[in-house]
């Protein structure tokens, strides 16, 4: 029987089920490239019940159209974190909000995945979700009394 030595009991594959659709406060925790040449960006959820979960974004570079879309997505992410960078590692630790939806694989109805629909800066999110201040209506002021005009001399 083969033996496998576990160096770190907590170093597991993690939970790869998609997170529910919603808006999440995240940090870019890692960027890498897979064997297919795709750039993978890991967003780690920073708060709430799903704190610590990872949402992945795969950026393709297998065609000119895919490269153009990858560049647009990357520019959007850079804009959301306020840092223009061609080196993906420069964004590690940067925080933002992402709007996530759950998609379904066209070929496998049991396979679901996350799709990031929107990348929002922390500042823009906070401004959009700030409590609305309700101002009191000014008190009604009675108009000045109208006096009868004095008779005109003839």
Short mmCIF file of C-alpha atoms in Angstrom, two decimals:
data_model
loop_
_atom_site.label_atom_id
_atom_site.label_comp_id
_atom_site.label_asym_id
_atom_site.label_seq_id
_atom_site.Cartn_x
_atom_site.Cartn_y
_atom_site.Cartn_z
CA UNK A 1 0.00 0.00 0.00
CA UNK A 2 1.53 3.38 -0.97
CA UNK A 3 1.95 6.03 1.68
CA UNK A 4 1.39 9.75 1.14
CA UNK A 5 2.99 12.18 3.50
CA UNK A 6 0.83 15.22 4.27
CA UNK A 7 3.01 18.25 4.97
CA UNK A 8 0.17 20.56 5.96
CA UNK A 9 -3.22 19.23 7.07
CA UNK A 10 -4.85 22.58 6.08
CA UNK A 11 -3.39 22.64 2.54
CA UNK A 12 -6.40 21.22 0.69
CA UNK A 13 -7.98 21.81 -2.68
CA UNK A 14 -10.66 23.96 -1.12
CA UNK A 15 -14.25 24.39 -2.20
CA UNK A 16 -14.67 24.84 -5.94
CA UNK A 17 -18.43 25.04 -5.98
CA UNK A 18 -19.56 28.41 -7.30
CA UNK A 19 -20.42 31.13 -4.82
CA UNK A 20 -24.05 32.31 -5.01
CA UNK A 21 -24.84 35.23 -7.31
CA UNK A 22 -24.27 38.58 -5.62
CA UNK A 23 -21.83 41.37 -4.90
CA UNK A 24 -18.66 40.53 -2.99
CA UNK A 25 -15.91 42.59 -1.37
CA UNK A 26 -12.71 40.90 -2.55
CA UNK A 27 -8.96 41.22 -2.91
CA UNK A 28 -6.89 39.96 -5.80
CA UNK A 29 -4.99 37.16 -4.10
CA UNK A 30 -3.17 35.45 -6.95
CA UNK A 31 -2.56 35.49 -10.67
CA UNK A 32 -1.21 32.60 -12.69
CA UNK A 33 -1.22 31.02 -16.12
CA UNK A 34 -2.51 27.54 -16.88
CA UNK A 35 -1.32 24.96 -19.43
CA UNK A 36 -3.81 26.33 -21.98
CA UNK A 37 -2.21 29.77 -21.77
CA UNK A 38 -5.14 31.34 -19.92
CA UNK A 39 -4.43 33.94 -17.25
CA UNK A 40 -6.20 33.05 -14.00
CA UNK A 41 -7.04 35.76 -11.48
CA UNK A 42 -8.06 34.64 -7.99
CA UNK A 43 -10.36 36.97 -6.05
CA UNK A 44 -10.62 36.12 -2.33
CA UNK A 45 -13.84 37.11 -0.55
CA UNK A 46 -12.94 39.36 2.41
CA UNK A 47 -16.12 39.42 4.49
CA UNK A 48 -19.44 37.80 5.19
CA UNK A 49 -20.32 34.12 5.41
CA UNK A 50 -18.17 33.29 2.39
CA UNK A 51 -15.04 34.97 3.74
CA UNK A 52 -11.99 33.15 2.38
CA UNK A 53 -13.74 31.64 -0.66
CA UNK A 54 -12.07 32.19 -4.02
CA UNK A 55 -13.77 33.33 -7.21
CA UNK A 56 -11.66 32.72 -10.32
CA UNK A 57 -11.59 34.68 -13.55
CA UNK A 58 -10.06 33.00 -16.60
CA UNK A 59 -8.76 35.31 -19.33
CA UNK A 60 -8.21 33.68 -22.70
CA UNK A 61 -5.52 34.58 -25.19
CA UNK A 62 -6.13 31.98 -27.89
CA UNK A 63 -7.29 34.42 -30.59
CA UNK A 64 -7.06 38.09 -31.50
CA UNK A 65 -10.65 38.67 -30.35
CA UNK A 66 -9.95 36.90 -27.04
CA UNK A 67 -6.82 39.01 -26.52
CA UNK A 68 -8.82 42.20 -27.10
CA UNK A 69 -11.45 41.11 -24.58
CA UNK A 70 -8.73 40.12 -22.09
CA UNK A 71 -7.15 43.57 -22.45
CA UNK A 72 -10.53 45.27 -21.83
CA UNK A 73 -11.26 43.16 -18.76
CA UNK A 74 -7.74 43.78 -17.41
CA UNK A 75 -8.11 47.55 -17.98
CA UNK A 76 -11.46 47.47 -16.15
CA UNK A 77 -9.92 45.64 -13.19
CA UNK A 78 -6.97 48.06 -13.13
CA UNK A 79 -9.36 51.00 -13.19
CA UNK A 80 -11.41 49.51 -10.33
CA UNK A 81 -8.32 49.14 -8.11
CA UNK A 82 -6.79 52.45 -9.20
CA UNK A 83 -3.54 50.97 -10.51
CA UNK A 84 -2.46 50.66 -14.13
CA UNK A 85 -0.23 47.60 -14.38
CA UNK A 86 0.85 45.20 -17.09
CA UNK A 87 2.45 42.92 -14.49
CA UNK A 88 -0.43 41.01 -12.90
CA UNK A 89 1.43 40.60 -9.60
CA UNK A 90 1.27 44.38 -9.06
CA UNK A 91 -2.44 44.00 -8.27
CA UNK A 92 -2.06 41.34 -5.60
CA UNK A 93 -3.76 42.54 -2.42
CA UNK A 94 -5.77 45.25 -4.19
CA UNK A 95 -9.40 45.42 -3.06
CA UNK A 96 -12.57 45.92 -5.07
CA UNK A 97 -16.16 44.73 -5.37
CA UNK A 98 -17.25 42.18 -7.95
CA UNK A 99 -20.76 41.33 -9.15
CA UNK A 100 -20.97 37.59 -9.69
CA UNK A 101 -23.52 35.43 -11.46
CA UNK A 102 -23.74 31.64 -11.63
CA UNK A 103 -23.53 30.17 -15.11
CA UNK A 104 -24.20 26.67 -16.38
CA UNK A 105 -22.03 24.70 -18.78
CA UNK A 106 -23.80 24.30 -22.13
CA UNK A 107 -22.59 20.69 -22.42
CA UNK A 108 -23.12 19.55 -18.82
CA UNK A 109 -26.20 20.67 -16.90
CA UNK A 110 -24.58 19.62 -13.61
CA UNK A 111 -21.51 21.80 -14.12
CA UNK A 112 -21.95 25.33 -12.81
CA UNK A 113 -19.42 28.14 -12.65
CA UNK A 114 -19.07 31.76 -11.56
CA UNK A 115 -19.00 34.57 -14.05
CA UNK A 116 -17.90 38.03 -12.92
CA UNK A 117 -20.21 40.57 -14.53
CA UNK A 118 -18.81 43.78 -13.06
CA UNK A 119 -15.72 45.15 -11.30
CA UNK A 120 -16.35 48.16 -9.04
CA UNK A 121 -13.91 50.32 -7.08
CA UNK A 122 -14.34 50.44 -3.32
CA UNK A 123 -15.02 54.18 -3.52
CA UNK A 124 -17.66 53.88 -6.24
CA UNK A 125 -19.40 51.06 -4.37
CA UNK A 126 -19.46 53.03 -1.13
CA UNK A 127 -20.81 56.14 -2.86
CA UNK A 128 -23.53 54.12 -4.61
CA UNK A 129 -24.53 52.41 -1.37
CA UNK A 130 -24.24 55.34 1.03
CA UNK A 131 -27.37 56.01 3.04
CA UNK A 132 -29.51 58.68 1.48
CA UNK A 133 -29.86 61.75 3.64
CA UNK A 134 -33.43 62.92 4.05
CA UNK A 135 -33.64 66.65 4.54
CA UNK A 136 -36.59 68.16 6.41
CA UNK A 137 -38.87 70.35 4.41
CA UNK A 138 -38.50 74.03 5.28
CA UNK A 139 -41.19 75.30 7.61
CA UNK A 140 -44.08 77.03 5.96
CA UNK A 141 -43.77 80.75 6.43
CA UNK A 142 -46.94 82.75 6.44
CA UNK A 143 -46.82 85.34 3.73
CA UNK A 144 -46.55 88.96 4.83
CA UNK A 145 -49.96 90.50 5.48
CA UNK A 146 -51.32 92.56 2.63
CA UNK A 147 -52.31 96.07 3.67
CA UNK A 148 -54.93 98.04 1.93
CA UNK A 149 -53.36 100.82 0.00
CA UNK A 150 -53.94 104.37 1.14
CA UNK A 151 -56.45 106.31 -0.89
CA UNK A 152 -54.82 108.34 -3.58
CA UNK A 153 -55.21 112.11 -3.44
CA UNK A 154 -57.08 113.55 -6.37
#
